[in-house]
Short mmCIF file of C-alpha atoms in Angstrom, two decimals:
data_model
loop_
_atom_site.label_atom_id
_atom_site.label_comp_id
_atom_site.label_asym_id
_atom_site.label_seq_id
_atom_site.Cartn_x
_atom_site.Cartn_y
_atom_site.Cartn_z
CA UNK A 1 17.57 -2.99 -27.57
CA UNK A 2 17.89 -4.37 -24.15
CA UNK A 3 21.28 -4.19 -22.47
CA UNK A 4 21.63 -5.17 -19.44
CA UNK A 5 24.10 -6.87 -16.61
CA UNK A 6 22.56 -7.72 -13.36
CA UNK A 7 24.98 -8.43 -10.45
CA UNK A 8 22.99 -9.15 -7.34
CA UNK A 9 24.35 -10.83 -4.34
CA UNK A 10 22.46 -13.46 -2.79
CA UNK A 11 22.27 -16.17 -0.50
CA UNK A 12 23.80 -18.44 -1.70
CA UNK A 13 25.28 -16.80 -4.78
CA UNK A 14 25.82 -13.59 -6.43
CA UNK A 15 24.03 -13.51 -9.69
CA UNK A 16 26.01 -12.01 -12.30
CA UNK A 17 24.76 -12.04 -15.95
CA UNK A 18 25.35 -10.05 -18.55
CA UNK A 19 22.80 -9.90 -21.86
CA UNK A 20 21.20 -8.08 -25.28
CA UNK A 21 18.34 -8.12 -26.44
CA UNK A 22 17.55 -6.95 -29.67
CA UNK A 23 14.59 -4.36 -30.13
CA UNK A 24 11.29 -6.79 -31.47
CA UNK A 25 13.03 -10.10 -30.21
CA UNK A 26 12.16 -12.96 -27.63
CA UNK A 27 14.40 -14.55 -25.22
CA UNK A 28 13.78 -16.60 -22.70
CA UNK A 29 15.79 -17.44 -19.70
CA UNK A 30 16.06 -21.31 -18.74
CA UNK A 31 17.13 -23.26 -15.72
CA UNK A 32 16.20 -25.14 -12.71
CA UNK A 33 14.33 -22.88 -9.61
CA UNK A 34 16.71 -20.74 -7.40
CA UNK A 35 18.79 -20.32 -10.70
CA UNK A 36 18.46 -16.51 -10.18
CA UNK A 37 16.38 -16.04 -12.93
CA UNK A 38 13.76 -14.17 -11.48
CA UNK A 39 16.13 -12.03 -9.74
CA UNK A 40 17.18 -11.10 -13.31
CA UNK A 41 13.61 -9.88 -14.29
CA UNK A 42 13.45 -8.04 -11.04
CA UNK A 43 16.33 -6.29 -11.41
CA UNK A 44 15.61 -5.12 -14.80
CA UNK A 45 12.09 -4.49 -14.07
CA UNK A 46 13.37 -2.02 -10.97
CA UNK A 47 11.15 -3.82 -8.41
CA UNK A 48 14.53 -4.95 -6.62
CA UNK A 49 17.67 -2.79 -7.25
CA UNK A 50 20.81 -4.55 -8.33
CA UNK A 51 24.17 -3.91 -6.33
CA UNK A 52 26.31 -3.29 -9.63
CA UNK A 53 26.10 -3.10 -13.35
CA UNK A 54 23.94 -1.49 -15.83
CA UNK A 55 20.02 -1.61 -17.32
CA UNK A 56 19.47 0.25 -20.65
CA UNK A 57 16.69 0.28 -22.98
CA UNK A 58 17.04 1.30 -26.18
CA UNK A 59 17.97 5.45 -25.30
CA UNK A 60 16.93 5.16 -21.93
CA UNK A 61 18.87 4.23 -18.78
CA UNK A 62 17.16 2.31 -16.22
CA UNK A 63 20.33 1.55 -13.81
CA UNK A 64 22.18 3.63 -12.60
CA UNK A 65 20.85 5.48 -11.39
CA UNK A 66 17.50 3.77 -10.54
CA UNK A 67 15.08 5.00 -13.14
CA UNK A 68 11.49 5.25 -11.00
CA UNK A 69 9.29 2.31 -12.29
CA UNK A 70 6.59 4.94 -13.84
CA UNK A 71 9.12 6.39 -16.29
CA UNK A 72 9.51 2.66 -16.96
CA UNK A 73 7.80 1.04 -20.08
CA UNK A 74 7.81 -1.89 -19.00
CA UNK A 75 5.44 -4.72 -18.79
CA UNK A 76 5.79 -7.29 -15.97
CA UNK A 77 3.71 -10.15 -15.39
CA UNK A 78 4.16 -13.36 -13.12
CA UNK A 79 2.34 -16.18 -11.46
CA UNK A 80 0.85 -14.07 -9.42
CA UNK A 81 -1.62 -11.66 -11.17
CA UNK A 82 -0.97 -9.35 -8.80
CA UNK A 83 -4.69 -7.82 -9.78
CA UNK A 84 -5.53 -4.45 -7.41
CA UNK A 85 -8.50 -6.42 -5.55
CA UNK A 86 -10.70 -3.12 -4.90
CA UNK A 87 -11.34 -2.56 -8.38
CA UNK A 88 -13.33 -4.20 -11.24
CA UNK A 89 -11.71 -6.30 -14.03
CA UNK A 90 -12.48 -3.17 -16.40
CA UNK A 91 -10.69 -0.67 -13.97
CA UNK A 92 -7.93 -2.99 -13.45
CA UNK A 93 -7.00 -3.18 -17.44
CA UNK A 94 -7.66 0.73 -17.73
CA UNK A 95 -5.63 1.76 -14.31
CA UNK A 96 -2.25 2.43 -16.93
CA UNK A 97 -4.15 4.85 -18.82
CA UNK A 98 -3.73 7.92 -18.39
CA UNK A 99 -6.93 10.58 -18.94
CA UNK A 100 -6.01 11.73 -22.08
CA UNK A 101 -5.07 8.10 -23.59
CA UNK A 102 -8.47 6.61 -22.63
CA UNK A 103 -10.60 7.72 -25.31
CA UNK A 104 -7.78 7.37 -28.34
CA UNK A 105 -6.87 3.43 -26.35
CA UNK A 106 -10.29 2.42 -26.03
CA UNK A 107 -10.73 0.34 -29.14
CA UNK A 108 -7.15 -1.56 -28.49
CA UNK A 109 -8.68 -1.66 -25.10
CA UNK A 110 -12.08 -3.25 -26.65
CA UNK A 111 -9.66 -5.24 -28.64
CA UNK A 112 -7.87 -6.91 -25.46
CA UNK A 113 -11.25 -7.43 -24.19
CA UNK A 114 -12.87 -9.30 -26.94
CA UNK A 115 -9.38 -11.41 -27.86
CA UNK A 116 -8.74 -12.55 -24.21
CA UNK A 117 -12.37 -13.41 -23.98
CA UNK A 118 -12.84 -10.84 -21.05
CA UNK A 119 -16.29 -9.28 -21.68
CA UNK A 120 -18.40 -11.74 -19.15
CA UNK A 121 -15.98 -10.59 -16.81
CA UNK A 122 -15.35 -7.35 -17.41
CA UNK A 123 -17.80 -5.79 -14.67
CA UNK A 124 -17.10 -8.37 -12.36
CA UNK A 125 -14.76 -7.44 -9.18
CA UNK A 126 -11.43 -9.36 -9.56
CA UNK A 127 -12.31 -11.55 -6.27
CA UNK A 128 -14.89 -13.42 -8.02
CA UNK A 129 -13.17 -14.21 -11.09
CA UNK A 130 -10.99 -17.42 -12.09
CA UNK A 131 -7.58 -17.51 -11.69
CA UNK A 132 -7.19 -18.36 -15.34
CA UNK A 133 -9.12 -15.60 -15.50
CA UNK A 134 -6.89 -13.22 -13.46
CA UNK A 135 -4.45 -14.12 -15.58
CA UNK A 136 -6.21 -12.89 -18.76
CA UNK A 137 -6.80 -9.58 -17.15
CA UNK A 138 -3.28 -9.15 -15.79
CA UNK A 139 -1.79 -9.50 -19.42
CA UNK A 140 -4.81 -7.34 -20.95
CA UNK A 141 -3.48 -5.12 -18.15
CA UNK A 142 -0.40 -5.17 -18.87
CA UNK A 143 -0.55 -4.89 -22.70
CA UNK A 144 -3.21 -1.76 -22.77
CA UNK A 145 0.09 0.89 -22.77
CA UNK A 146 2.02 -1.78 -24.98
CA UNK A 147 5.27 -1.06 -23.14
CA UNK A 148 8.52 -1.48 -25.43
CA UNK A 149 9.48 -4.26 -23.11
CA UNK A 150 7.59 -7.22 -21.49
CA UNK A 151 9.40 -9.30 -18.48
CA UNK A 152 7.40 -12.15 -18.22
CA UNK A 153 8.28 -14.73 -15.10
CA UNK A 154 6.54 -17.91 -14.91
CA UNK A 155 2.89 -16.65 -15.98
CA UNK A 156 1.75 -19.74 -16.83
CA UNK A 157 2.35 -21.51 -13.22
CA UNK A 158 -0.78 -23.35 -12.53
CA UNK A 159 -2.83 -23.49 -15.32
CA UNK A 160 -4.22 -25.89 -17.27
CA UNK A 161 -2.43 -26.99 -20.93
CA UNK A 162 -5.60 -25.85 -23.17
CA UNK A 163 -5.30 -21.70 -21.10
CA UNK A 164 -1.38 -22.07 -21.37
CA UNK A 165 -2.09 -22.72 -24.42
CA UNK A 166 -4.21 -20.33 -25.74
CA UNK A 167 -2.14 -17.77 -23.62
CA UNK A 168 1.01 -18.69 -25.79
CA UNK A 169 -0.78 -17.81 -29.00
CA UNK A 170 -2.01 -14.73 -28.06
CA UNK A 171 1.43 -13.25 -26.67
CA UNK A 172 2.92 -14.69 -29.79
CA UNK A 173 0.75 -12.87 -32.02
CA UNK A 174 0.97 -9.32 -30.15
CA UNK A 175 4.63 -9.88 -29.59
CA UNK A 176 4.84 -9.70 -33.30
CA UNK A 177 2.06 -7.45 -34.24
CA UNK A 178 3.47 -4.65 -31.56
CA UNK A 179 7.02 -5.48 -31.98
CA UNK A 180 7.61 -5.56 -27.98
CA UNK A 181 11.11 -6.50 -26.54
CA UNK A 182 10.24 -9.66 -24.65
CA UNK A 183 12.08 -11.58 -21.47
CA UNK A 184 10.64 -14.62 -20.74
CA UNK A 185 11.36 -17.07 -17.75
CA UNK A 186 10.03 -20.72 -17.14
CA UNK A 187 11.73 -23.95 -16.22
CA UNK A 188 9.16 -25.77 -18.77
CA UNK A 189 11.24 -25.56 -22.05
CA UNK A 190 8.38 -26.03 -24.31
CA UNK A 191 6.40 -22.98 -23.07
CA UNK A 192 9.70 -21.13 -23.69
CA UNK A 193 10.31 -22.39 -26.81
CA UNK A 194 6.80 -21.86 -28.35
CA UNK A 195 7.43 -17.71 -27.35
CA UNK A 196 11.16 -17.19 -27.56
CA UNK A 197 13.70 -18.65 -30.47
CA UNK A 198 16.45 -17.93 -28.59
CA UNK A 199 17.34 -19.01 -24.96
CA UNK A 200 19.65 -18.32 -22.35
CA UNK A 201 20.48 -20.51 -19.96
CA UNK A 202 21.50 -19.89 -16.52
CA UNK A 203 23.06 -21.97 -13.58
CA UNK A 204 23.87 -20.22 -9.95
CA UNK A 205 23.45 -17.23 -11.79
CA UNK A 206 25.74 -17.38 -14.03
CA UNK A 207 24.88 -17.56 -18.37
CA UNK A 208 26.41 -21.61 -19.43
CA UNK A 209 24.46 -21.11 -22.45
CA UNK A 210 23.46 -18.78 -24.61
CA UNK A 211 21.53 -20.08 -28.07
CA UNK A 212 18.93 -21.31 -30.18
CA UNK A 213 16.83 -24.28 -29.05
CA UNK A 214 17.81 -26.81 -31.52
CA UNK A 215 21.43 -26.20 -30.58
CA UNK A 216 20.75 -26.06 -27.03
CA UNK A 217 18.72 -29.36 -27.29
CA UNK A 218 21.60 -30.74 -29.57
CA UNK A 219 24.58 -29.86 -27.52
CA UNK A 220 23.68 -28.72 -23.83
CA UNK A 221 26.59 -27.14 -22.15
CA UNK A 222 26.15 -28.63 -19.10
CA UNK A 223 24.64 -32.01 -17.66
CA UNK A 224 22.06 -29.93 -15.82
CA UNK A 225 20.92 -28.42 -18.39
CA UNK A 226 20.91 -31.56 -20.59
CA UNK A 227 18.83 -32.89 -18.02
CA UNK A 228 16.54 -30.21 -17.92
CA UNK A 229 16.16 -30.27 -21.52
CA UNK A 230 15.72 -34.21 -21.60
CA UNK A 231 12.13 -35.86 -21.72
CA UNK A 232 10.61 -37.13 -18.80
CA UNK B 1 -22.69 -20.21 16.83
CA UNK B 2 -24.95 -18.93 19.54
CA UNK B 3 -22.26 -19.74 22.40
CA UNK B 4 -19.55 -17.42 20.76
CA UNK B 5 -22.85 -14.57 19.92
CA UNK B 6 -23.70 -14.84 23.61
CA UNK B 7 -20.02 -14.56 24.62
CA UNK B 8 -19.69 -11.61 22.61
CA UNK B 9 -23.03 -10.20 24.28
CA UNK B 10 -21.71 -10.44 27.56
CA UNK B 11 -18.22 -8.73 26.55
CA UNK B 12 -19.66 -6.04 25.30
CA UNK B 13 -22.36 -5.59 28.26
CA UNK B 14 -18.85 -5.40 30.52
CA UNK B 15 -17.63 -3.06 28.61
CA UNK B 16 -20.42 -0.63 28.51
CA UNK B 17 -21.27 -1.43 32.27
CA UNK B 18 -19.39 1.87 33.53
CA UNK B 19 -22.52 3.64 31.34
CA UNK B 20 -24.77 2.87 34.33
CA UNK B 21 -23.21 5.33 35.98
CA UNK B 22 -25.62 7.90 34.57
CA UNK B 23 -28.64 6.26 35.94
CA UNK B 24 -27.25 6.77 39.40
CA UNK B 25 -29.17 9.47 41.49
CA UNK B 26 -26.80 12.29 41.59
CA UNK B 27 -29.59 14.91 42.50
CA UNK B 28 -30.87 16.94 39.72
CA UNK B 29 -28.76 17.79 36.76
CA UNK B 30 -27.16 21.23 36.08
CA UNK B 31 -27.38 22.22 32.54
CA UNK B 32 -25.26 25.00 32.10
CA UNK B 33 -25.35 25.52 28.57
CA UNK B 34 -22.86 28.39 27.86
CA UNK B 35 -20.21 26.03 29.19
CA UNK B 36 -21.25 22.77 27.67
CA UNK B 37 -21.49 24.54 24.15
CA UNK B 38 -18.20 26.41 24.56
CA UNK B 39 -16.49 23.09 25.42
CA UNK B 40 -18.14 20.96 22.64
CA UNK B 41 -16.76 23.90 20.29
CA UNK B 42 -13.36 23.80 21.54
CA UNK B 43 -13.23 20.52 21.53
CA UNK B 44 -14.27 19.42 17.99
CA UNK B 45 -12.31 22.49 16.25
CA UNK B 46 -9.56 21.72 17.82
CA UNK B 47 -9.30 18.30 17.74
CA UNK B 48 -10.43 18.05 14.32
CA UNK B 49 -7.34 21.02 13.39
CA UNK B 50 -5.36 18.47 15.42
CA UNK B 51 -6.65 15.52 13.39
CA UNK B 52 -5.97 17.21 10.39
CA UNK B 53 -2.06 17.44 11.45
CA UNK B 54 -2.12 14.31 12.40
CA UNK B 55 -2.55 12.64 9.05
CA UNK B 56 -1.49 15.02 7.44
CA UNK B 57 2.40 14.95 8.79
CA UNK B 58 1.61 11.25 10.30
CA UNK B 59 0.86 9.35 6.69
CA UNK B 60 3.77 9.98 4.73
CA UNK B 61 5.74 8.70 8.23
CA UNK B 62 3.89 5.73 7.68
CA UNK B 63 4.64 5.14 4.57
CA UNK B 64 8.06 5.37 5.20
CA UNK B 65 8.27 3.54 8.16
CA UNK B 66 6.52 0.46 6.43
CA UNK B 67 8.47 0.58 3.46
CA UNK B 68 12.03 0.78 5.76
CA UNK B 69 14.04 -2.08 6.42
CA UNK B 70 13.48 -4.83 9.62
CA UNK B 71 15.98 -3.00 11.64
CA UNK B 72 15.43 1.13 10.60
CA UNK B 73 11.70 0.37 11.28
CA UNK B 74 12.61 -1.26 14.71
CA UNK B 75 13.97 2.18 15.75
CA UNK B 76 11.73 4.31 14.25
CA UNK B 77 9.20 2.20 16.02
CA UNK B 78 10.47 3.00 19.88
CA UNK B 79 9.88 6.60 18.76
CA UNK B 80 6.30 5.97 18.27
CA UNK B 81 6.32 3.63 21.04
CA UNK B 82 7.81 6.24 23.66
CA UNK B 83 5.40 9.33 22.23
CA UNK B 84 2.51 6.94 23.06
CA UNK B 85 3.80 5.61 26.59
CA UNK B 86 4.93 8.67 28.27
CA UNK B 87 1.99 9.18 30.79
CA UNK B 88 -0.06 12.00 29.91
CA UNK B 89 1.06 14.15 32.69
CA UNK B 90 4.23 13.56 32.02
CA UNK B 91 3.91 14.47 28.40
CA UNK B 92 2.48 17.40 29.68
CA UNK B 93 4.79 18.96 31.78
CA UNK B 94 7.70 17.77 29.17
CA UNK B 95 5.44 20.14 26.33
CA UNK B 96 5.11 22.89 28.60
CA UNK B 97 8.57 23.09 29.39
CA UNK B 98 10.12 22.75 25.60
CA UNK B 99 7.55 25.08 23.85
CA UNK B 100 7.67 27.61 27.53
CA UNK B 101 9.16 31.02 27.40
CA UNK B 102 12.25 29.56 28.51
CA UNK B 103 12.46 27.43 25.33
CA UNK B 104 10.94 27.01 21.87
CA UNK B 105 8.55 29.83 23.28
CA UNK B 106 11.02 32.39 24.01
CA UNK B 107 11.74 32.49 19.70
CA UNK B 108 7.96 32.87 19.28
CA UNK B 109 7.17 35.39 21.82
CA UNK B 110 8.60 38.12 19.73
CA UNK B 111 6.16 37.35 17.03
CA UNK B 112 3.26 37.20 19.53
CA UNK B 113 2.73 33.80 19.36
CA UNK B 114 2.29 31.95 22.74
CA UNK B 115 2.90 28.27 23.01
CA UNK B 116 0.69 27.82 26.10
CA UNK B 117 -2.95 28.29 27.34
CA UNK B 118 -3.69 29.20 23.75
CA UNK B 119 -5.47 27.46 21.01
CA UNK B 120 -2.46 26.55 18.92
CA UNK B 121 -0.96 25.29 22.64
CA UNK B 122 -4.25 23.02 22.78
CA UNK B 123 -3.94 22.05 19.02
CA UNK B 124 -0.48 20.95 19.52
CA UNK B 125 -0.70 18.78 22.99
CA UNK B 126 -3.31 16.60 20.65
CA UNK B 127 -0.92 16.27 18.14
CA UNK B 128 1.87 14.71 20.40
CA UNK B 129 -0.81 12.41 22.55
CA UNK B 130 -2.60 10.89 19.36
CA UNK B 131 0.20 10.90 16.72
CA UNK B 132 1.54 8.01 17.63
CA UNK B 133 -1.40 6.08 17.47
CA UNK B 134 -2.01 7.56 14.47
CA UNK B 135 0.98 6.59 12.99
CA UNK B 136 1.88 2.77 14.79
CA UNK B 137 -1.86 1.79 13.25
CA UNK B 138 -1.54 3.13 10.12
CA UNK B 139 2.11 0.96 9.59
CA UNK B 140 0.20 -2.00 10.43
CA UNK B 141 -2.73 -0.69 7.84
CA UNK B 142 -0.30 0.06 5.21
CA UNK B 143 1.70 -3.56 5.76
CA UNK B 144 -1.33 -5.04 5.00
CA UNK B 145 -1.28 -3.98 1.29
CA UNK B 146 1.19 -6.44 -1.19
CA UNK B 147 3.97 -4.38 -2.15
CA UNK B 148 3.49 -6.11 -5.33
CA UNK B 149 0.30 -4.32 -5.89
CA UNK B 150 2.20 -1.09 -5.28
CA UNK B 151 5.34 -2.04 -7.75
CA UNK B 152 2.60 -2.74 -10.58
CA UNK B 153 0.95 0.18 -10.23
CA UNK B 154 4.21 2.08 -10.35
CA UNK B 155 5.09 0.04 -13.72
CA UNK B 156 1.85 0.86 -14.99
CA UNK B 157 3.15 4.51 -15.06
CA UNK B 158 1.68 5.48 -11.85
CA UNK B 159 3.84 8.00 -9.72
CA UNK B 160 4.17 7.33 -5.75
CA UNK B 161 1.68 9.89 -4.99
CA UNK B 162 -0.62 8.04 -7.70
CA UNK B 163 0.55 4.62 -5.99
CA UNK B 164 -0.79 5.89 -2.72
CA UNK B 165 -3.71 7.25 -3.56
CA UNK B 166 -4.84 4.83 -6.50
CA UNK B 167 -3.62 1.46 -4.69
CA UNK B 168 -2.11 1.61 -1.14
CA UNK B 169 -5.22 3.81 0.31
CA UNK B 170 -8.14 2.13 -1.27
CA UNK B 171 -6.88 -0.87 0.13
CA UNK B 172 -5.29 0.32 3.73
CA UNK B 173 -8.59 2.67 4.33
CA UNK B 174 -10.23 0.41 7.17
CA UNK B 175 -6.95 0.00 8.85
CA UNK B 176 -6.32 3.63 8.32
CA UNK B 177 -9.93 4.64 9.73
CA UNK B 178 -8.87 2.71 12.86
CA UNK B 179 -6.01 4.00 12.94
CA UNK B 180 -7.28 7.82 12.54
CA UNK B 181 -10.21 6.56 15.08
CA UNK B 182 -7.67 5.98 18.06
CA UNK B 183 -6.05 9.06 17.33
CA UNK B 184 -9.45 11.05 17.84
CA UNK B 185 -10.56 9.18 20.80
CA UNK B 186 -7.37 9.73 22.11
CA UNK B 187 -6.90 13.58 21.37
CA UNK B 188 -10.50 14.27 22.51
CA UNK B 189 -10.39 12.37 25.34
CA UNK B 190 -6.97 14.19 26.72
CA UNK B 191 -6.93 15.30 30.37
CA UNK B 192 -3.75 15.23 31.83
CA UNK B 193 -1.46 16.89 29.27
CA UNK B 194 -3.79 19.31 28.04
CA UNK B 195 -4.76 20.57 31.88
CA UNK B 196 -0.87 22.08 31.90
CA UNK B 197 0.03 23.04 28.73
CA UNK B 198 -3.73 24.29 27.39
CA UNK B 199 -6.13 24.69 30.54
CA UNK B 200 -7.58 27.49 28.44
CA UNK B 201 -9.32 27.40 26.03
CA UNK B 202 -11.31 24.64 28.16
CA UNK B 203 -12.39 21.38 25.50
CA UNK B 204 -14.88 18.92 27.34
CA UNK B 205 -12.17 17.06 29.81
CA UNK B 206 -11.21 20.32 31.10
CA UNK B 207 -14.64 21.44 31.46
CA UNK B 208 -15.65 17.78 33.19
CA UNK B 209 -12.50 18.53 35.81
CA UNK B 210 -13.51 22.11 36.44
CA UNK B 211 -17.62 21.39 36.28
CA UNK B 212 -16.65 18.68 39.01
CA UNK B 213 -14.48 20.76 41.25
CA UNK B 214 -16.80 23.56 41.37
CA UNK B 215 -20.67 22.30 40.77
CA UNK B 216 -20.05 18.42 41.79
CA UNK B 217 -21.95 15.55 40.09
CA UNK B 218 -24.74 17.27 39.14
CA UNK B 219 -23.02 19.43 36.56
CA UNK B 220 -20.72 16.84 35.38
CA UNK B 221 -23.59 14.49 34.05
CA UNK B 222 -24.67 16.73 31.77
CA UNK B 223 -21.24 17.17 30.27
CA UNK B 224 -20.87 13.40 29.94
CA UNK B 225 -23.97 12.74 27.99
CA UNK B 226 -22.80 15.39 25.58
CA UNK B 227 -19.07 14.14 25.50
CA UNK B 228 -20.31 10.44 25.04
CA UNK B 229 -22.67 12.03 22.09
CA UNK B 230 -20.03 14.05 20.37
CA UNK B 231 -17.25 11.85 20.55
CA UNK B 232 -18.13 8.72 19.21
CA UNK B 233 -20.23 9.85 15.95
CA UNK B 234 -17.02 10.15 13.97
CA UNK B 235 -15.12 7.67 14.45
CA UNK B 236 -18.14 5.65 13.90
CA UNK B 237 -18.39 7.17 10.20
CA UNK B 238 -15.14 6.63 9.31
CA UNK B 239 -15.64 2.93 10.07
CA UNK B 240 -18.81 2.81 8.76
CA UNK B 241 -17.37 4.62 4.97
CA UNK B 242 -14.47 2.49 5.11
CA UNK B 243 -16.44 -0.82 5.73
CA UNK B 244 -19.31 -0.29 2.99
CA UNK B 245 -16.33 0.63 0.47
CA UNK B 246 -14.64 -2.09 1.02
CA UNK B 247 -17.78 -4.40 1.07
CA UNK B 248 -18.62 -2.62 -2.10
CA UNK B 249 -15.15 -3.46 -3.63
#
């Protein structure tokens, strides 16, 4: 299970949520831009470190203290792929293994390949690839240790319907086939709801909602939200 | 395309204009190979020891320095900045007197170990005149890689030496040639500090003063050829490595 509460001053607010997730479930995090979502995933990722609360992981404590991000198993993808540009796609989706889990990973790694359609890439260096493409290898990177829990913020920014897609079926079907904890954040409700039942909206970083779509849809708690939720 | 090529021609015939200088009639040359040899020796041992120190202690200082906050790095900065504007004269009296007998020296003279005229005096002058170089280039080199990169590879179970080695050097290794590149040129190319804190044993600008003084033009010549010869050939690698790796890449 994921337990966490983030409280992180900024600008213009101080972000202060507090949230579970169950072990195996998805749960996305809605609300217009500057919400402080993405501060969320940060903090709980451990790329920025939160001023006061707590980060725990099932048995593990990831705040306070600050857990380093390698003891981490966490998986944390967003719009940018954030691919290491002196390597080859291959390289890139192996650089989490370690020596001794390359040979036992190799056929989930040939798996990733061949499922994210990556083998007339996977030689290629990462400059002269797609960045639908980059995408593709940053999740295939990010899924080759299958961490316990996957923080995913906005990965879908920028590309086409038919790749977001396809994108949202394959996380779907690995969410549930490896049983990964999964945070996801987007301001397009539909991508959201296609990965994560449940949602959690936040305003000024603070949680106004915290439930399933169809109630959140029904019954929006605030008229923000209800006109974030509202068609265009 | 041709204007800018032509421009660029004439730069770098300025630049290498002083060269001429050993076409100019000096009478014949003195090759005096006992001290040209002994100086090219001293010269590359020790400033390759010195190099050595110099990443060795002036990486992780990097490191740190880019990864510190706007205004720590602002002070850690006019350190750097002072090391590499002191003149080297300056710097050299300053290093004789803190590591002299009545100083540092005075705690290492009962284990035998002078701080002055020696090799480890000679070693450690180059250190303080090239550090800073060193150190100020390879902050800009290492700025130059996304921490992003460095926070995936950290969540991808790397440690920070792994980071490092696995992400922020591949990346940083042209700046960090350059970087190492001014530091050589710089610690080979020493005169004024080294003459009063290591005047023995004599690397190449010592032996250029004291060829002069003694022999005149004629034996200096000689020396230059050599220095120009010796000098340049690494720093020329490392830019040459770090270039084709990163075309490669």
């Amino acid at each position: 299970m994921l337990d966490a509460h983030v409280v992180k001053a900024r600008t213009r607010f101080t972000v202060d949520v507090a949230l579970k997730v169950a072990s195996g479930e998805a749960c996305g995090l809605f609300g217009i831009s500057g919400a402080g979502k993405s501060t969320i995933l940060a903090c709980i990722a451990g790329s920025e470190t939160q001023d006061a609360g707590h980060v725990r992981l099932d048995d593990v404590t990831l705040f306070p203290p600050l857990l380093p991000l390698h003891r981490r198993s966490i998986g944390y993808l967003t719009q940018d792929a954030n691919l290491f540009p002196h390597l080859q796609v291959a390289e890139n989706v192996r650089f989490g293994l370690t020596n001794g889990a390359r040979e036992t990973s190799e056929s989930w790694i040939v798996e990733l390949r061949d499922r994210l359609n990556l083998e007339p890439i996977w030689h290629e260096p990462v400059h002269a690839i797609s960045g639908g493409q980059a995408r593709r290898v940053a999740l295939a990177r990010m899924l080759a240790r299958k961490p316990r829990l996957v923080l995913l913020d906005e990965p879908f920014a920028g590309l086409d319907r038919y790749l977001v897609r396809e994108l949202l079926a394959t996380i779907a079907r690995w969410q549930k086939e490896l049983g990964f904890t999964m945070l996801v954040v987007d301001h397009a409700s539909d991508v959201l709801e296609r990965l994560c039942p449940r949602a959690i909206a936040i305003e000024e970083g603070r949680i106004v909602q915290d439930a399933r779509w169809p109630e959140l849809r029904a019954h929006p708690a605030t008229p923000l939200l209800g006109e974030l939720l509202a068609p265009l | 395309m041709l204007l800018r090529r032509t421009g660029a021609v004439i730069f770098a015939a300025a630049l290498l204009y002083p060269l001429c200088g050993l076409f100019v009639s000096v009478g014949p040359w003195r090759w005096d190979g006992g001290t040209i040899a002994g100086a090219v020796r001293v010269s590359l041992v020790l400033t390759g020891i010195a190099m050595l120190v110099v990443v060795g202690l002036g990486t992780p200082m990097a490191l740190y320095v880019a990864r510190a906050s706007a205004r720590e790095r602002l002070w850690w900065q006019a350190v750097l900045l002072l090391s590499v504007l002191l003149p080297p004269l300056a710097l050299g009296i300053l290093l004789s007197l803190a590591f002299g007998p009545h100083a540092l020296g005075a705690f290492f003279a009962p284990l035998g170990i002078r701080l002055t005229n020696t090799p480890l005096a000679f070693v450690v002058t180059q250190v303080y005149v090239s550090i800073g170089y060193y150190v100020l280039g390879a902050v800009a080199a290492i700025d130059s890689v996304p921490k992003a990169l460095e926070i995936q590879g950290g969540l991808l179970g790397q440690d920070r030496w792994n980071v490092f080695w696995r992400v922020t050097f591949p990346i940083a290794r042209l700046g960090l040639a350059v970087a190492l590149s001014l530091a050589w040129v710089r610690a080979l190319t020493e005169f004024g500090a080294v003459v009063i804190t290591a005047y023995y044993p004599a690397g190449m600008p010592v032996a250029l003063w004291t060829s002069l003084e003694n022999f005149g033009l004629p034996a200096v010549m000689p020396l230059l050829v050599v220095f120009l010869v010796t000098a340049l050939p690494l720093p020329w690698l490392a830019h040459i490595l770090a270039q084709r790796r990163l075309t490669r890449a």
